Amino acid sequence: MDLSFTAEERAFRDEMRDFFHTAIPERIRRKLREGLHHSNDDQIETQRILNARGIAVPNWPVAWGGQDWSPVQIYMWQDEMQQACVPFPLAFNCSMVGPVIAEFATEEHKQRFLPRAANLDDWWCQGFSEPGAGSDLASLRTTAVRDGDEWVINGQKTWTTLGQYADWIFVLARTDMAAKKQEGISFLLVDMKTPGITVRPIQTIDGGHEVNEVWFDEVRVPAGNLVGQENKGWDYAKFLLGNERTGIARIGISKSRIKRIRELAAFERVGEGRLIDEPKFREKLASVEIDLKALEMTQMRVVAQERTLPRGKPNPMSSVLKIKGSELQQATTELMMDVIGPYVAPFFTEEELEGRNEPPIGPDDAATAAPMYFNWRKISIYGGSNEIQRNILAKAVLGF
Amino acid sequence: MDLSFTAEERAFRDEMRDFFHTAIPERIRRKLREGLHHSNDDQIETQRILNARGIAVPNWPVAWGGQDWSPVQIYMWQDEMQQACVPFPLAFNCSMVGPVIAEFATEEHKQRFLPRAANLDDWWCQGFSEPGAGSDLASLRTTAVRDGDEWVINGQKTWTTLGQYADWIFVLARTDMAAKKQEGISFLLVDMKTPGITVRPIQTIDGGHEVNEVWFDEVRVPAGNLVGQENKGWDYAKFLLGNERTGIARIGISKSRIKRIRELAAFERVGEGRLIDEPKFREKLASVEIDLKALEMTQMRVVAQERTLPRGKPNPMSSVLKIKGSELQQATTELMMDVIGPYVAPFFTEEELEGRNEPPIGPDDAATAAPMYFNWRKISIYGGSNEIQRNILAKAVLGF
Amino acid sequence: MDFDLSDDQRMIKDSVERLIADRYGFESRRALMRNPEGWSREMWAQMAELGLLGVAFDEAHGGFGGGPVETMLIAEAFGRGLVVEPYFATVVLGAGLIRRAGSADQQAAYLPQVASGELLLAFAHHERHARNDLAHVAATATEQDGVWTITGEKSLVLHGDTADKVIVSARVAGETTDHNGIGLFVVDAVGLNRRGYATQDGQRAAEIAFDATPAEAVLSLDGFPAIAATVDAAIAFVCAEAVGGMAEMHSSTVDYMKTRKQFGRAIGEFQVLQHRAVDMFVNLEQSRSMALYATMMAEEPDAAERARAISSAKVAIGRNGRAVGQEAIQLHGGIAMTMEYKVGHYFKRMTMIEKLFGDTEHHLAKVAQAGGAL
Amino acid sequence: MDFDLSDDQRMIKDSVERLIADRYGFESRRALMRNPEGWSREMWAQMAELGLLGVAFDEAHGGFGGGPVETMLIAEAFGRGLVVEPYFATVVLGAGLIRRAGSADQQAAYLPQVASGELLLAFAHHERHARNDLAHVAATATEQDGVWTITGEKSLVLHGDTADKVIVSARVAGETTDHNGIGLFVVDAVGLNRRGYATQDGQRAAEIAFDATPAEAVLSLDGFPAIAATVDAAIAFVCAEAVGGMAEMHSSTVDYMKTRKQFGRAIGEFQVLQHRAVDMFVNLEQSRSMALYATMMAEEPDAAERARAISSAKVAIGRNGRAVGQEAIQLHGGIAMTMEYKVGHYFKRMTMIEKLFGDTEHHLAKVAQAGGAL
């Protein structure tokens, strides 16, 4: 048992850190640091820089641009990227559809889609959730019916993140209506320009537009857009969801939020002193940091188990990372609210913030504190709510 | 709406307070104040003083020694008694078997049992819970079989509080084996001297002996010891449990604990200052006090509803009082642990404490802090665990 | 101790609840907010007509002669409706200051206009670095030839963008954080340098700069006690408002749990969610109790006792409100994250109430310093 | 970063776990505790024989040459067994001080005797009003003719009643709370004025009064750094011990939930109880992580970094341990309140660990003052 990093691992970490700080424009990283959304152009620019360096999709097979990294290296790459406030390579491309295509699709699909996905030449979005199928994803009702050389898709998807920018969507649709719930689902790739697709924005309580409803009305896609086998889509979806085993805690993001909180609290005056010097505030902050340190160690333990687990098989310990990771991300938003104090109140749209010619009201980041607090409530809901994570642990670990 | 007490109510409160402080020996009240158990002699002495004044059983019918008090007066009587650290009239006599006898038993039973119960001439204990029937009380398996003029009781009861001192026990026993769960249960009065009864002590984790197992082996009791009707015992048990609607929060006890915590924290040195002056400690204390103040107001609202509710019918709001009241009582034990600090460690038996000729170790009340913390974990378990209380609220108030 | 309403109180309650039920549904509210000022003058007139604006004023001032209980009933209903009209700014703060600090003549001059809905007020008090210190006033007022002029910058002035007159705190003596030496002035809003904006919860506020701006009236040259009393009453108001919002969040959650199906059954059948809805209920009831307590103590003459009680209530409401709001979102799931669904709006309002006039930590420290809550 | 055990470490782990499994069942432990000293000399000899007492000592001192990981493995197993023998007092504290503060000769004199089980030690350091201040030493040591004598009262001396020799901190210079000027002395226990007693968790302790008591050796005249380092290592030890106890509480709870029936089914079928058992698991895993972190940092040469990490671990263990213990009791119900059932005993040990060498609040304040945990 050796609980410190090797010299090689530390060197790798330094290399990643340097690269992220020097190669990714400060203009982009500043936005994330201050709690603003980055634009889709920022996303594309960043991912192409990473891809040029060969580190946009390290978890893919080497043949398709991946890296033969150890789990520790993957973790360091991710953590340093988050700490440096670098927009993460688009998850729908890199963590979701890419690995599924690489694992299950035809060679033709791979050649056609993988390089473009890695370089964000195609922007993918996810067509999984439906209004009636949230935590209970397998109850989805969107259908795809074979008609000659085409699939005809009808139904409605929701919570489609950044669907407004997407070129392609990967869709779970029911292709065997008679089969049991999880059976009879297929995994289809759909060009967003196909007639019959309507994207309707959903405005979230922070005022932003991140998610959408996507309607399919007699949408015809070529039969060849089916991934893998017909009616095996649920297996691919499980593979997709099971792949994200360690990054789910987003510890680097919480760390960068805490760093920002400390910076701002050093400028905030309380009576004669500074907020950062108030014992009570410091202890609240330290409490969150201690939990985060524990979670980081927990994550390292999960990372260390990675070697022993097959790809795509979920590790129930990921549920621990998801539960605590989401709680801590949310805790950082509450700490930021404490820092900003009464100045959380003024509301401005992102457009107003970015183009503003009037001075901001209150301390730096005041305008993003409440929207982030509101928006990040989603973290304990999406990707398998924390209640679902507890169900998983109850069954898989405790044996109930 | 008038949210203050009337002059009459305030005068009544003062009268109670004066009486409790002057009529009940300081020797007895000191024990409760310092977290010690009072003896059975203390219990008897106190209850007889209260009974002589006519205030041992105010919630009984006036004909049997009760008082025609308003719910507010009952509340004040209880709260002031608790704040004055006066041992409460034995619950098994006064809140449990007494009201059941007064409501459901024969005139002969009333004359025979009620005056002696009020004066603690008979010490009663409760034979409800069984090893397999805790939260699910109705699944009890103790049987009473009619044999001529007698009932023959077989079975085992547990958690029988203070059963070692008891003269009588009231027992729920199954008298119709064929009936459904809640039906076929009868309510019997049993002299503890009857042959076949064995009392076995249960030592609790605080080191004390408060509860017992009581074994019934062919215990024969006169047929006339049945209360009310055969097979109606479950109704009487529900009446008994439903009667305790407002006192369950034990706010006066939490108040007296907090008062003691403040006293001791004023003597405890931290660096150059006193613990009571540490902002963090003060805020922890204030947090509990604020919750307690809220609960006191909640209790007043429940008290105000009392007029409109029939006797013996449970008010689901009592479950709110039980949940928060138990949490706050437990919170006071943790605060006391904070005050005592490392001196919670030394362990002494009650006998050693009472008869000790060596000086105590550490601050006052050091020896009782941890035992009380341990012992009071029971408060969220007994009398319907907090989980059961949540089930009640989910069904009765939220309509699930 | 009597929790029943008098006939008059029941009348007010019925009247305001009917207004909210009829006119303040989710879609109606959206429509009201689409007015250029962010709220509805027509609704304001209706509130005046129902007597809500003057409910706490003397009858001589066009009021109803009510007290904290009447105000609480309105606040709770407004909390259920998420009312956006400037009641809090005009009636609770503005008129509250005039009632507490103004002379009989001043009260007679201003209050009837408030009651009738003609006069909108705002309280320009907070400054950038005041944080939670109510006595932090750096803006100054100076007198020349019997005219007071004010210089300084006020921030987060609730409904300051549409107020006809602004009550401004400004220092006439002492250091920035002294309790003594704070004057209270009435300034006509015409020509004021105001920058209005929306707030996270759909209310409005403004930054206001005063530059040798003349006051039209002096309410007090030692205004801190009136400010403290008014702010305490204002906290009691938002506590009751929060209870209204929490009650809505709770009932919405329970209703949703009974209808939303996942895994083949209503999610309300899952025991773990039931217990969490129960915990929300317990928090709601504890909050309701503390809002009543705040109401009971809102006009307590002993300022220290009053402040201690009000701070206790603010802590309880802040904590419970946060817990209830977060659970309401979580138990609903994604739907509650959308602007199209009502729960998120209550959550945002609760969040802003927690930060208003001192957050939970601030008030907890106050209670602790004052020797506790009991 | 490698969480796998070496072969030697696995051997130690197997050996101590077998000892606990074979000899430290619930009833066996009761029997051991019935010895007049409250623990078993026979068990102690067996621990010596297995090499557990010298696991961290150099081979030259009869040890195994192990480090913090080896010690952690023993601590966790001892936590599972609720071991009552004076390992912590003798090996972790007593020998820890000798290793850190003693000369090579002193180490050679004492450590082999500890490793062989012949010598029992205790650390007489805490004083009545020290509370959590490790530098609070009012007892004094003075030298005359080359002999140091000690005067003062030491309190809560773990296993001080049976120790053969006591390591005493006493002031040789400075004020009561100065970090400098604290001497560390070895005192033979024969003739010492000791008042022994049991502790809540079935361990033993003593109050010891020194009255011009001569020391047999001087370990250091500037002992604070060695005290701080030893106490940090001791905290790492009890963190691992706590993890062992929490793991037992958790598995007992889950097992009980699978067998205990109420309302016609195993209580483990109730989803709300399942989720709470899951939360216990999450707390346990977070604690395990922090015990590993404490182990990793226990011999960090930078004292400030070490202290910050150790305090972080103590906070995490204290909070999670309390939560796990309280839930273990609650989910079991009444049975866990009895001395005849094992869970309550773990709960009591967890509670005492939380108060040992500074409680959660104290260590949280330390972390906060040191600039945070990251």
PDB file of N, CA, C and O in Angstrom, chain D residues 197-237:
ATOM      1  N   TYR D 197     -10.066   4.016  37.237  1.00  0.00           N
ATOM      2  CA  TYR D 197     -11.520   3.850  37.037  1.00  0.00           C
ATOM      3  C   TYR D 197     -11.774   3.355  35.614  1.00  0.00           C
ATOM      4  O   TYR D 197     -10.920   3.472  34.726  1.00  0.00           O
ATOM      5  N   ALA D 198     -12.972   2.810  35.449  1.00  0.00           N
ATOM      6  CA  ALA D 198     -13.390   2.387  34.119  1.00  0.00           C
ATOM      7  C   ALA D 198     -13.854   3.605  33.335  1.00  0.00           C
ATOM      8  O   ALA D 198     -14.235   4.623  33.907  1.00  0.00           O
ATOM      9  N   THR D 199     -13.825   3.495  32.016  1.00  0.00           N
ATOM     10  CA  THR D 199     -14.410   4.552  31.188  1.00  0.00           C
ATOM     11  C   THR D 199     -15.699   4.026  30.541  1.00  0.00           C
ATOM     12  O   THR D 199     -15.990   2.830  30.598  1.00  0.00           O
ATOM     13  N   GLN D 200     -16.440   4.929  29.954  1.00  0.00           N
ATOM     14  CA  GLN D 200     -17.758   4.598  29.387  1.00  0.00           C
ATOM     15  C   GLN D 200     -17.669   3.471  28.359  1.00  0.00           C
ATOM     16  O   GLN D 200     -18.635   2.748  28.148  1.00  0.00           O
ATOM     17  N   ASP D 201     -16.526   3.372  27.698  1.00  0.00           N
ATOM     18  CA  ASP D 201     -16.397   2.409  26.611  1.00  0.00           C
ATOM     19  C   ASP D 201     -15.626   1.161  27.036  1.00  0.00           C
ATOM     20  O   ASP D 201     -15.116   0.433  26.195  1.00  0.00           O
ATOM     21  N   GLY D 202     -15.540   0.947  28.358  1.00  0.00           N
ATOM     22  CA  GLY D 202     -14.931  -0.286  28.829  1.00  0.00           C
ATOM     23  C   GLY D 202     -13.414  -0.274  28.850  1.00  0.00           C
ATOM     24  O   GLY D 202     -12.786  -1.319  29.047  1.00  0.00           O
ATOM     25  N   GLN D 203     -12.821   0.900  28.627  1.00  0.00           N
ATOM     26  CA  GLN D 203     -11.378   1.025  28.789  1.00  0.00           C
ATOM     27  C   GLN D 203     -11.112   1.412  30.246  1.00  0.00           C
ATOM     28  O   GLN D 203     -12.028   1.440  31.078  1.00  0.00           O
ATOM     29  N   ARG D 204      -9.868   1.709  30.538  1.00  0.00           N
ATOM     30  CA  ARG D 204      -9.505   2.120  31.895  1.00  0.00           C
ATOM     31  C   ARG D 204      -8.739   3.441  31.833  1.00  0.00           C
ATOM     32  O   ARG D 204      -8.096   3.767  30.826  1.00  0.00           O
ATOM     33  N   ALA D 205      -8.795   4.188  32.916  1.00  0.00           N
ATOM     34  CA  ALA D 205      -8.021   5.422  33.006  1.00  0.00           C
ATOM     35  C   ALA D 205      -7.710   5.688  34.473  1.00  0.00           C
ATOM     36  O   ALA D 205      -8.184   4.963  35.359  1.00  0.00           O
ATOM     37  N   ALA D 206      -6.936   6.727  34.708  1.00  0.00           N
ATOM     38  CA  ALA D 206      -6.585   7.059  36.091  1.00  0.00           C
ATOM     39  C   ALA D 206      -6.332   8.561  36.239  1.00  0.00           C
ATOM     40  O   ALA D 206      -5.942   9.228  35.290  1.00  0.00           O
ATOM     41  N   GLU D 207      -6.583   9.026  37.442  1.00  0.00           N
ATOM     42  CA  GLU D 207      -6.110  10.337  37.871  1.00  0.00           C
ATOM     43  C   GLU D 207      -4.792  10.067  38.618  1.00  0.00           C
ATOM     44  O   GLU D 207      -4.727   9.167  39.459  1.00  0.00           O
ATOM     45  N   ILE D 208      -3.799  10.842  38.306  1.00  0.00           N
ATOM     46  CA  ILE D 208      -2.500  10.618  38.953  1.00  0.00           C
ATOM     47  C   ILE D 208      -1.975  11.937  39.520  1.00  0.00           C
ATOM     48  O   ILE D 208      -1.944  12.945  38.804  1.00  0.00           O
ATOM     49  N   ALA D 209      -1.595  11.887  40.787  1.00  0.00           N
ATOM     50  CA  ALA D 209      -1.021  13.076  41.417  1.00  0.00           C
ATOM     51  C   ALA D 209       0.483  12.862  41.626  1.00  0.00           C
ATOM     52  O   ALA D 209       0.908  11.808  42.097  1.00  0.00           O
ATOM     53  N   PHE D 210       1.249  13.852  41.219  1.00  0.00           N
ATOM     54  CA  PHE D 210       2.698  13.813  41.410  1.00  0.00           C
ATOM     55  C   PHE D 210       3.070  14.854  42.464  1.00  0.00           C
ATOM     56  O   PHE D 210       2.614  16.000  42.395  1.00  0.00           O
ATOM     57  N   ASP D 211       3.875  14.433  43.416  1.00  0.00           N
ATOM     58  CA  ASP D 211       4.246  15.359  44.478  1.00  0.00           C
ATOM     59  C   ASP D 211       5.741  15.198  44.703  1.00  0.00           C
ATOM     60  O   ASP D 211       6.179  14.309  45.439  1.00  0.00           O
ATOM     61  N   ALA D 212       6.493  16.038  44.021  1.00  0.00           N
ATOM     62  CA  ALA D 212       7.960  15.923  44.033  1.00  0.00           C
ATOM     63  C   ALA D 212       8.400  14.498  43.712  1.00  0.00           C
ATOM     64  O   ALA D 212       9.317  13.952  44.327  1.00  0.00           O
ATOM     65  N   THR D 213       7.718  13.944  42.741  1.00  0.00           N
ATOM     66  CA  THR D 213       7.997  12.558  42.357  1.00  0.00           C
ATOM     67  C   THR D 213       9.222  12.526  41.444  1.00  0.00           C
ATOM     68  O   THR D 213       9.269  13.241  40.441  1.00  0.00           O
ATOM     69  N   PRO D 214      10.213  11.713  41.766  1.00  0.00           N
ATOM     70  CA  PRO D 214      11.418  11.698  40.922  1.00  0.00           C
ATOM     71  C   PRO D 214      11.198  10.978  39.594  1.00  0.00           C
ATOM     72  O   PRO D 214      10.460  10.004  39.526  1.00  0.00           O
ATOM     73  N   ALA D 215      11.833  11.491  38.563  1.00  0.00           N
ATOM     74  CA  ALA D 215      11.775  10.848  37.246  1.00  0.00           C
ATOM     75  C   ALA D 215      12.962   9.907  37.106  1.00  0.00           C
ATOM     76  O   ALA D 215      14.042  10.189  37.612  1.00  0.00           O
ATOM     77  N   GLU D 216      12.750   8.818  36.405  1.00  0.00           N
ATOM     78  CA  GLU D 216      13.891   7.920  36.199  1.00  0.00           C
ATOM     79  C   GLU D 216      14.632   8.270  34.918  1.00  0.00           C
ATOM     80  O   GLU D 216      15.775   7.867  34.739  1.00  0.00           O
ATOM     81  N   ALA D 217      13.974   9.010  34.022  1.00  0.00           N
ATOM     82  CA  ALA D 217      14.670   9.420  32.798  1.00  0.00           C
ATOM     83  C   ALA D 217      14.035  10.679  32.249  1.00  0.00           C
ATOM     84  O   ALA D 217      12.856  10.951  32.476  1.00  0.00           O
ATOM     85  N   VAL D 218      14.836  11.439  31.546  1.00  0.00           N
ATOM     86  CA  VAL D 218      14.351  12.637  30.857  1.00  0.00           C
ATOM     87  C   VAL D 218      14.373  12.331  29.367  1.00  0.00           C
ATOM     88  O   VAL D 218      15.437  12.110  28.796  1.00  0.00           O
ATOM     89  N   LEU D 219      13.186  12.326  28.759  1.00  0.00           N
ATOM     90  CA  LEU D 219      13.150  12.082  27.315  1.00  0.00           C
ATOM     91  C   LEU D 219      13.499  13.341  26.550  1.00  0.00           C
ATOM     92  O   LEU D 219      14.174  13.322  25.541  1.00  0.00           O
ATOM     93  N   SER D 220      13.000  14.476  27.053  1.00  0.00           N
ATOM     94  CA  SER D 220      13.197  15.735  26.339  1.00  0.00           C
ATOM     95  C   SER D 220      12.873  16.874  27.269  1.00  0.00           C
ATOM     96  O   SER D 220      12.015  16.757  28.147  1.00  0.00           O
ATOM     97  N   LEU D 221      13.563  17.994  27.075  1.00  0.00           N
ATOM     98  CA  LEU D 221      13.185  19.199  27.806  1.00  0.00           C
ATOM     99  C   LEU D 221      12.429  20.162  26.893  1.00  0.00           C
ATOM    100  O   LEU D 221      12.066  21.255  27.309  1.00  0.00           O
ATOM    101  N   ASP D 222      12.245  19.740  25.666  1.00  0.00           N
ATOM    102  CA  ASP D 222      11.445  20.551  24.740  1.00  0.00           C
ATOM    103  C   ASP D 222      10.550  19.567  23.962  1.00  0.00           C
ATOM    104  O   ASP D 222      10.750  19.299  22.791  1.00  0.00           O
ATOM    105  N   GLY D 223       9.607  19.033  24.678  1.00  0.00           N
ATOM    106  CA  GLY D 223       8.898  17.860  24.185  1.00  0.00           C
ATOM    107  C   GLY D 223       7.675  18.125  23.340  1.00  0.00           C
ATOM    108  O   GLY D 223       7.060  17.184  22.837  1.00  0.00           O
ATOM    109  N   PHE D 224       7.284  19.395  23.163  1.00  0.00           N
ATOM    110  CA  PHE D 224       6.000  19.620  22.483  1.00  0.00           C
ATOM    111  C   PHE D 224       5.949  19.034  21.074  1.00  0.00           C
ATOM    112  O   PHE D 224       4.951  18.406  20.710  1.00  0.00           O
ATOM    113  N   PRO D 225       7.010  19.223  20.268  1.00  0.00           N
ATOM    114  CA  PRO D 225       6.935  18.644  18.914  1.00  0.00           C
ATOM    115  C   PRO D 225       6.701  17.130  18.956  1.00  0.00           C
ATOM    116  O   PRO D 225       5.921  16.602  18.163  1.00  0.00           O
ATOM    117  N   ALA D 226       7.357  16.445  19.886  1.00  0.00           N
ATOM    118  CA  ALA D 226       7.163  14.995  19.982  1.00  0.00           C
ATOM    119  C   ALA D 226       5.750  14.673  20.460  1.00  0.00           C
ATOM    120  O   ALA D 226       5.125  13.712  20.000  1.00  0.00           O
ATOM    121  N   ILE D 227       5.238  15.484  21.384  1.00  0.00           N
ATOM    122  CA  ILE D 227       3.855  15.269  21.854  1.00  0.00           C
ATOM    123  C   ILE D 227       2.881  15.452  20.696  1.00  0.00           C
ATOM    124  O   ILE D 227       1.997  14.625  20.464  1.00  0.00           O
ATOM    125  N   ALA D 228       3.060  16.551  19.950  1.00  0.00           N
ATOM    126  CA  ALA D 228       2.135  16.833  18.848  1.00  0.00           C
ATOM    127  C   ALA D 228       2.199  15.725  17.805  1.00  0.00           C
ATOM    128  O   ALA D 228       1.163  15.258  17.319  1.00  0.00           O
ATOM    129  N   ALA D 229       3.407  15.273  17.490  1.00  0.00           N
ATOM    130  CA  ALA D 229       3.547  14.224  16.479  1.00  0.00           C
ATOM    131  C   ALA D 229       2.940  12.917  16.973  1.00  0.00           C
ATOM    132  O   ALA D 229       2.270  12.195  16.221  1.00  0.00           O
ATOM    133  N   THR D 230       3.163  12.620  18.238  1.00  0.00           N
ATOM    134  CA  THR D 230       2.620  11.377  18.792  1.00  0.00           C
ATOM    135  C   THR D 230       1.097  11.435  18.852  1.00  0.00           C
ATOM    136  O   THR D 230       0.414  10.454  18.530  1.00  0.00           O
ATOM    137  N   VAL D 231       0.579  12.565  19.251  1.00  0.00           N
ATOM    138  CA  VAL D 231      -0.878  12.689  19.323  1.00  0.00           C
ATOM    139  C   VAL D 231      -1.471  12.638  17.918  1.00  0.00           C
ATOM    140  O   VAL D 231      -2.532  12.031  17.709  1.00  0.00           O
ATOM    141  N   ASP D 232      -0.807  13.216  16.940  1.00  0.00           N
ATOM    142  CA  ASP D 232      -1.314  13.107  15.564  1.00  0.00           C
ATOM    143  C   ASP D 232      -1.344  11.639  15.122  1.00  0.00           C
ATOM    144  O   ASP D 232      -2.317  11.179  14.524  1.00  0.00           O
ATOM    145  N   ALA D 233      -0.278  10.919  15.437  1.00  0.00           N
ATOM    146  CA  ALA D 233      -0.272   9.491  15.076  1.00  0.00           C
ATOM    147  C   ALA D 233      -1.359   8.745  15.845  1.00  0.00           C
ATOM    148  O   ALA D 233      -1.993   7.822  15.319  1.00  0.00           O
ATOM    149  N   ALA D 234      -1.564   9.169  17.093  1.00  0.00           N
ATOM    150  CA  ALA D 234      -2.599   8.523  17.907  1.00  0.00           C
ATOM    151  C   ALA D 234      -3.984   8.791  17.325  1.00  0.00           C
ATOM    152  O   ALA D 234      -4.857   7.917  17.331  1.00  0.00           O
ATOM    153  N   ILE D 235      -4.186   9.988  16.810  1.00  0.00           N
ATOM    154  CA  ILE D 235      -5.476  10.298  16.183  1.00  0.00           C
ATOM    155  C   ILE D 235      -5.651   9.455  14.927  1.00  0.00           C
ATOM    156  O   ILE D 235      -6.738   8.923  14.675  1.00  0.00           O
ATOM    157  N   ALA D 236      -4.587   9.321  14.145  1.00  0.00           N
ATOM    158  CA  ALA D 236      -4.686   8.455  12.970  1.00  0.00           C
ATOM    159  C   ALA D 236      -5.074   7.042  13.398  1.00  0.00           C
ATOM    160  O   ALA D 236      -5.884   6.380  12.741  1.00  0.00           O
ATOM    161  N   PHE D 237      -4.525   6.597  14.518  1.00  0.00           N
ATOM    162  CA  PHE D 237      -4.845   5.261  15.023  1.00  0.00           C
ATOM    163  C   PHE D 237      -6.334   5.153  15.373  1.00  0.00           C
ATOM    164  O   PHE D 237      -7.020   4.236  14.921  1.00  0.00           O
TER     165      PHE D 237
END
